Coordinates of C-alpha atoms in Angstrom, one line a residue:
X1 CA -0.1 -0.3 -0.1
X2 CA 1.3 2.7 -0.6
X3 CA 1.7 6.1 2.0
X4 CA 0.5 8.3 -0.9
X5 CA -2.0 8.6 -3.3
X6 CA -2.8 11.1 -5.9
X7 CA -6.1 10.9 -7.4
X8 CA -7.6 12.9 -10.7
X9 CA -6.7 16.2 -8.4
X10 CA -8.5 19.7 -9.6
X11 CA -7.7 22.7 -8.0
X12 CA -9.0 26.3 -9.7
X13 CA -8.9 30.1 -8.4
X14 CA -11.7 31.8 -10.3
X15 CA -11.8 30.7 -14.0
X16 CA -7.8 29.8 -13.3
X17 CA -7.4 26.2 -13.1
X18 CA -4.3 25.8 -11.7
X19 CA -4.2 22.0 -10.6
X20 CA -5.8 20.0 -13.8
X21 CA -6.2 15.7 -13.0
X22 CA -2.6 15.4 -11.1
X23 CA -2.0 11.4 -10.2
X24 CA 1.0 10.1 -8.5
X25 CA 1.9 7.4 -5.5
X26 CA 4.5 8.0 -3.7
X27 CA 5.7 5.4 -0.7
X28 CA 7.0 5.3 2.9
X29 CA 10.6 6.4 2.3
X30 CA 10.1 7.3 -0.6
X31 CA 11.4 10.5 -2.5
X32 CA 9.7 12.9 -4.5
X33 CA 10.6 15.9 -5.7
X34 CA 8.1 18.1 -8.0
X35 CA 10.0 20.3 -10.9
X36 CA 8.4 22.9 -13.5
X37 CA 8.5 26.4 -14.5
X38 CA 7.0 29.2 -11.4
X39 CA 3.4 29.6 -11.9
X40 CA 3.5 25.7 -13.4
X41 CA 1.2 24.1 -9.9
X42 CA 3.4 22.9 -7.4
X43 CA 3.7 24.9 -4.5
X44 CA -0.5 25.4 -4.8
X45 CA 0.1 20.8 -4.8
X46 CA 2.0 21.5 -2.1
X47 CA -1.0 24.1 0.0
X48 CA -3.5 21.4 -0.8
X49 CA -2.5 18.0 0.2
X50 CA -1.4 20.3 3.8
X51 CA -5.6 22.0 3.4
X52 CA -4.1 25.2 3.0
X53 CA -5.9 24.8 0.1
X54 CA -9.0 23.0 -0.3
X55 CA -8.7 21.1 -3.9
X56 CA -12.3 20.9 -6.0
X57 CA -12.3 17.3 -6.9
X58 CA -9.8 14.3 -6.4
X59 CA -8.7 11.9 -4.0
X60 CA -5.8 12.7 -1.2
X61 CA -5.4 9.2 0.6
X62 CA -3.0 8.9 2.6
X63 CA -1.7 4.7 3.8
X64 CA -5.0 4.0 2.0
X65 CA -7.5 6.2 3.8
X66 CA -8.9 9.2 2.4
X67 CA -7.9 12.4 3.5
X68 CA -9.6 14.4 1.2
X69 CA -12.8 12.8 -0.9
X70 CA -14.4 15.5 -3.2
X71 CA -17.5 12.9 -2.7
X72 CA -17.8 13.5 0.3
X73 CA -20.1 16.4 0.6
X74 CA -20.3 16.3 4.8
X75 CA -18.4 19.2 5.9
X76 CA -15.7 18.8 8.4
X77 CA -14.9 20.6 11.5
X78 CA -11.5 22.4 12.5
X79 CA -10.3 19.6 14.6
X80 CA -11.0 17.0 11.4
X81 CA -9.1 19.1 9.5
X82 CA -6.8 19.4 12.5
X83 CA -6.1 15.8 12.5
X84 CA -5.6 15.5 9.1
X85 CA -2.3 18.2 8.8
X86 CA -0.4 16.2 10.7
X87 CA -0.1 13.8 8.4
X88 CA 2.1 16.1 6.2
X89 CA 5.1 18.0 8.1
X90 CA 5.3 21.5 6.2
X91 CA 8.6 23.6 6.0
X92 CA 8.1 27.2 4.1
X93 CA 10.3 28.7 2.1
X94 CA 10.5 31.7 4.2
X95 CA 11.1 30.4 7.1
X96 CA 7.6 31.3 9.3
X97 CA 9.0 31.1 12.4
X98 CA 7.7 32.9 15.3
X99 CA 10.1 36.2 16.4
X100 CA 8.9 36.9 20.1
X101 CA 10.0 33.0 21.2
X102 CA 13.2 31.1 20.6
X103 CA 14.9 28.5 18.5
X104 CA 13.5 25.5 20.9
X105 CA 9.8 26.9 21.9
X106 CA 9.1 27.3 18.0
X107 CA 10.1 23.2 18.0
X108 CA 7.5 22.5 21.1
X109 CA 5.1 25.0 20.6
X110 CA 3.1 22.3 18.0
X111 CA 3.1 19.8 20.7
X112 CA 2.2 21.7 23.7
X113 CA -1.0 22.7 22.3
X114 CA -1.6 19.5 21.0
X115 CA -0.7 18.0 24.9
X116 CA -3.0 20.5 26.2
X117 CA -5.9 18.1 24.5
X118 CA -5.0 15.0 26.3
X119 CA -7.1 13.9 29.1
X120 CA -4.3 13.4 31.2
X121 CA -2.5 16.8 30.6
X122 CA -3.5 18.9 33.7
X123 CA -2.2 15.2 35.9
X124 CA 1.1 14.8 34.0
X125 CA 1.8 18.1 32.7
X126 CA 5.2 18.5 34.6
X127 CA 6.3 15.1 32.9
X128 CA 4.0 15.9 29.4
X129 CA 6.4 18.9 29.0
X130 CA 9.8 17.6 29.9
X131 CA 9.1 14.7 27.1
X132 CA 8.2 17.5 24.5
X133 CA 11.9 19.7 25.7
X134 CA 14.1 16.8 25.2
X135 CA 11.9 15.5 22.0
X136 CA 12.3 19.2 20.8
X137 CA 16.2 19.3 22.1
X138 CA 16.9 15.8 20.6
X139 CA 15.3 17.2 17.0
X140 CA 17.7 20.5 17.3
X141 CA 20.4 18.4 17.5
X142 CA 19.3 16.5 14.5
X143 CA 19.4 19.4 12.5
X144 CA 22.2 20.9 14.5
X145 CA 21.7 23.6 15.8
X146 CA 21.7 22.4 19.8
X147 CA 23.6 25.1 21.1
X148 CA 21.3 27.9 19.5
X149 CA 18.2 26.5 21.3
X150 CA 17.9 29.8 23.4
X151 CA 18.5 31.9 20.4
X152 CA 15.9 33.8 18.7
X153 CA 14.9 34.0 14.7
X154 CA 16.8 37.4 14.5
X155 CA 19.8 36.0 15.8
X156 CA 20.4 32.7 13.9
X157 CA 20.7 32.7 10.3
X158 CA 18.6 32.2 7.2
X159 CA 20.3 28.9 7.4
X160 CA 20.0 27.1 10.5
X161 CA 16.5 29.6 10.7
X162 CA 15.2 27.0 7.8
X163 CA 16.9 23.9 9.6
X164 CA 14.9 25.5 12.9
X165 CA 12.0 25.0 10.9
X166 CA 12.7 21.6 9.6
X167 CA 13.1 20.6 12.9
X168 CA 9.7 22.1 14.0
X169 CA 7.6 19.9 10.5
X170 CA 9.6 17.4 12.4
X171 CA 7.9 18.0 16.0
X172 CA 4.3 15.9 14.8
X173 CA 6.0 12.8 13.7
X174 CA 4.2 13.2 10.3
X175 CA 4.0 10.6 8.0
X176 CA 5.4 13.1 5.4
X177 CA 6.9 15.6 5.4
X178 CA 7.1 18.5 2.2
X179 CA 9.4 21.2 1.3
X180 CA 8.6 24.5 -0.8
X181 CA 11.4 25.3 -1.9
X182 CA 13.7 25.3 1.1
X183 CA 16.7 27.1 -0.2
X184 CA 15.1 30.1 -2.3
X185 CA 15.5 33.1 -0.1
X186 CA 19.1 31.4 0.9
X187 CA 22.7 32.2 -0.5
X188 CA 24.4 29.2 -1.8
X189 CA 26.6 28.8 1.3
X190 CA 23.5 28.7 3.5
X191 CA 21.6 26.6 0.7
X192 CA 24.4 23.9 1.2
X193 CA 23.8 23.5 4.8
X194 CA 20.5 23.3 4.7
X195 CA 19.6 20.4 1.8
X196 CA 22.8 18.8 3.7
X197 CA 20.3 18.4 6.3
X198 CA 17.7 17.2 4.0
X199 CA 20.1 14.5 2.4
X200 CA 20.3 13.3 6.3
X201 CA 16.7 12.6 6.5
X202 CA 16.9 10.6 3.3
X203 CA 18.9 8.6 4.2
X204 CA 17.5 7.3 7.2
X205 CA 14.0 7.1 5.4
X206 CA 12.4 9.8 5.2
X207 CA 9.5 10.0 3.4
X208 CA 9.1 13.3 1.6
X209 CA 8.2 16.2 -1.1
X210 CA 10.5 18.5 -1.9
X211 CA 9.7 21.1 -4.1
X212 CA 12.6 22.8 -5.6
X213 CA 14.8 24.3 -8.1
X214 CA 17.4 22.2 -7.4
X215 CA 17.9 20.5 -10.7
X216 CA 21.4 18.0 -9.3
X217 CA 19.9 18.0 -5.8
X218 CA 17.0 16.3 -7.3
X219 CA 18.2 14.2 -9.1
X220 CA 20.6 12.6 -6.5
X221 CA 18.2 12.9 -3.3
X222 CA 14.8 11.5 -5.2
X223 CA 12.9 7.9 -6.1
X224 CA 10.9 9.8 -7.5
X225 CA 10.4 12.5 -10.3
X226 CA 7.7 15.1 -10.8
X227 CA 7.5 17.4 -13.5
X228 CA 4.7 19.7 -14.1
X229 CA 3.6 22.2 -16.9
X230 CA 0.4 24.7 -16.2
X231 CA -0.9 22.4 -14.5
X232 CA -0.9 19.0 -15.3
X233 CA 2.3 16.6 -14.2
X234 CA 4.1 16.2 -17.7
X235 CA 6.3 13.3 -16.8
X236 CA 6.6 11.3 -13.5
X237 CA 8.8 8.8 -12.6
X238 CA 12.9 8.0 -11.4
X239 CA 15.8 10.7 -11.8
X240 CA 16.8 9.0 -14.8
X241 CA 14.1 8.8 -16.3
X242 CA 12.9 12.6 -16.2
X243 CA 17.0 13.5 -16.4
X244 CA 18.2 11.6 -18.8
X245 CA 15.7 10.9 -20.9
X246 CA 12.7 12.9 -21.0
X247 CA 9.7 11.5 -23.3
X248 CA 7.9 15.1 -23.3
X249 CA 8.9 18.0 -25.1
X250 CA 8.0 19.8 -22.4
X251 CA 10.0 18.5 -20.4
X252 CA 13.1 18.7 -22.9
X253 CA 12.2 22.4 -23.0
X254 CA 12.8 23.0 -19.5
X255 CA 15.5 20.8 -19.0
X256 CA 17.5 22.6 -21.8
X257 CA 16.5 26.3 -20.3
X258 CA 17.7 25.4 -16.4
X259 CA 21.5 23.9 -17.8
X260 CA 21.2 27.0 -19.9
X261 CA 20.8 28.8 -17.0
X262 CA 23.7 27.3 -14.3

């Protein structure tokens, strides 16, 4: 059973259809890179997976269970939507850290809020929060920032802020970790440190969906590559198939244009 199945997904904004009959699957432990020109629908697809946008039609399954089904017209409660989002951890391109909180607090905040819904929270609050703190410190150690745990975002470089954002996305143990162009706001040196962390996650079989313009990175880290153009999935296959033997003219043009800009 695939960990993620997307079937016939469509999304429009006004009269503009942004996603057009999107279909793909992802197995546990795989990395899927989504590439394509700006405006091709990559970020909208990621936002639909994370329920930041509601698709118009289609089906999203995680571990065989429907998280979104356009044929189910029952209104979802806020609690149901929050539970659905927990299957995915999202890392934005612009960090989106809370400036008033330390690096550690940014990582632990979601877990602390979730813990308050536990029936034993009042009784075991001290021990629950201690476990959350230790997990936050473990995640910051994983991304190489334990020594920055008490720093605020303005005291961190862009690369460090993005690594905190990765730790935060991991804090609720999501089934799938999603990245929306995680290095687009960084200079080359800081890009390298963030990509190193993502490669480390891939080496530990973390299931990931990555929207990226880093073609060499996508080739190296991905199990599958999906090329989007004008809202369509134009090409979908292994890195070797997509990068070395693209079948579609639009893919060939994109890769040629990209290599010409390197």
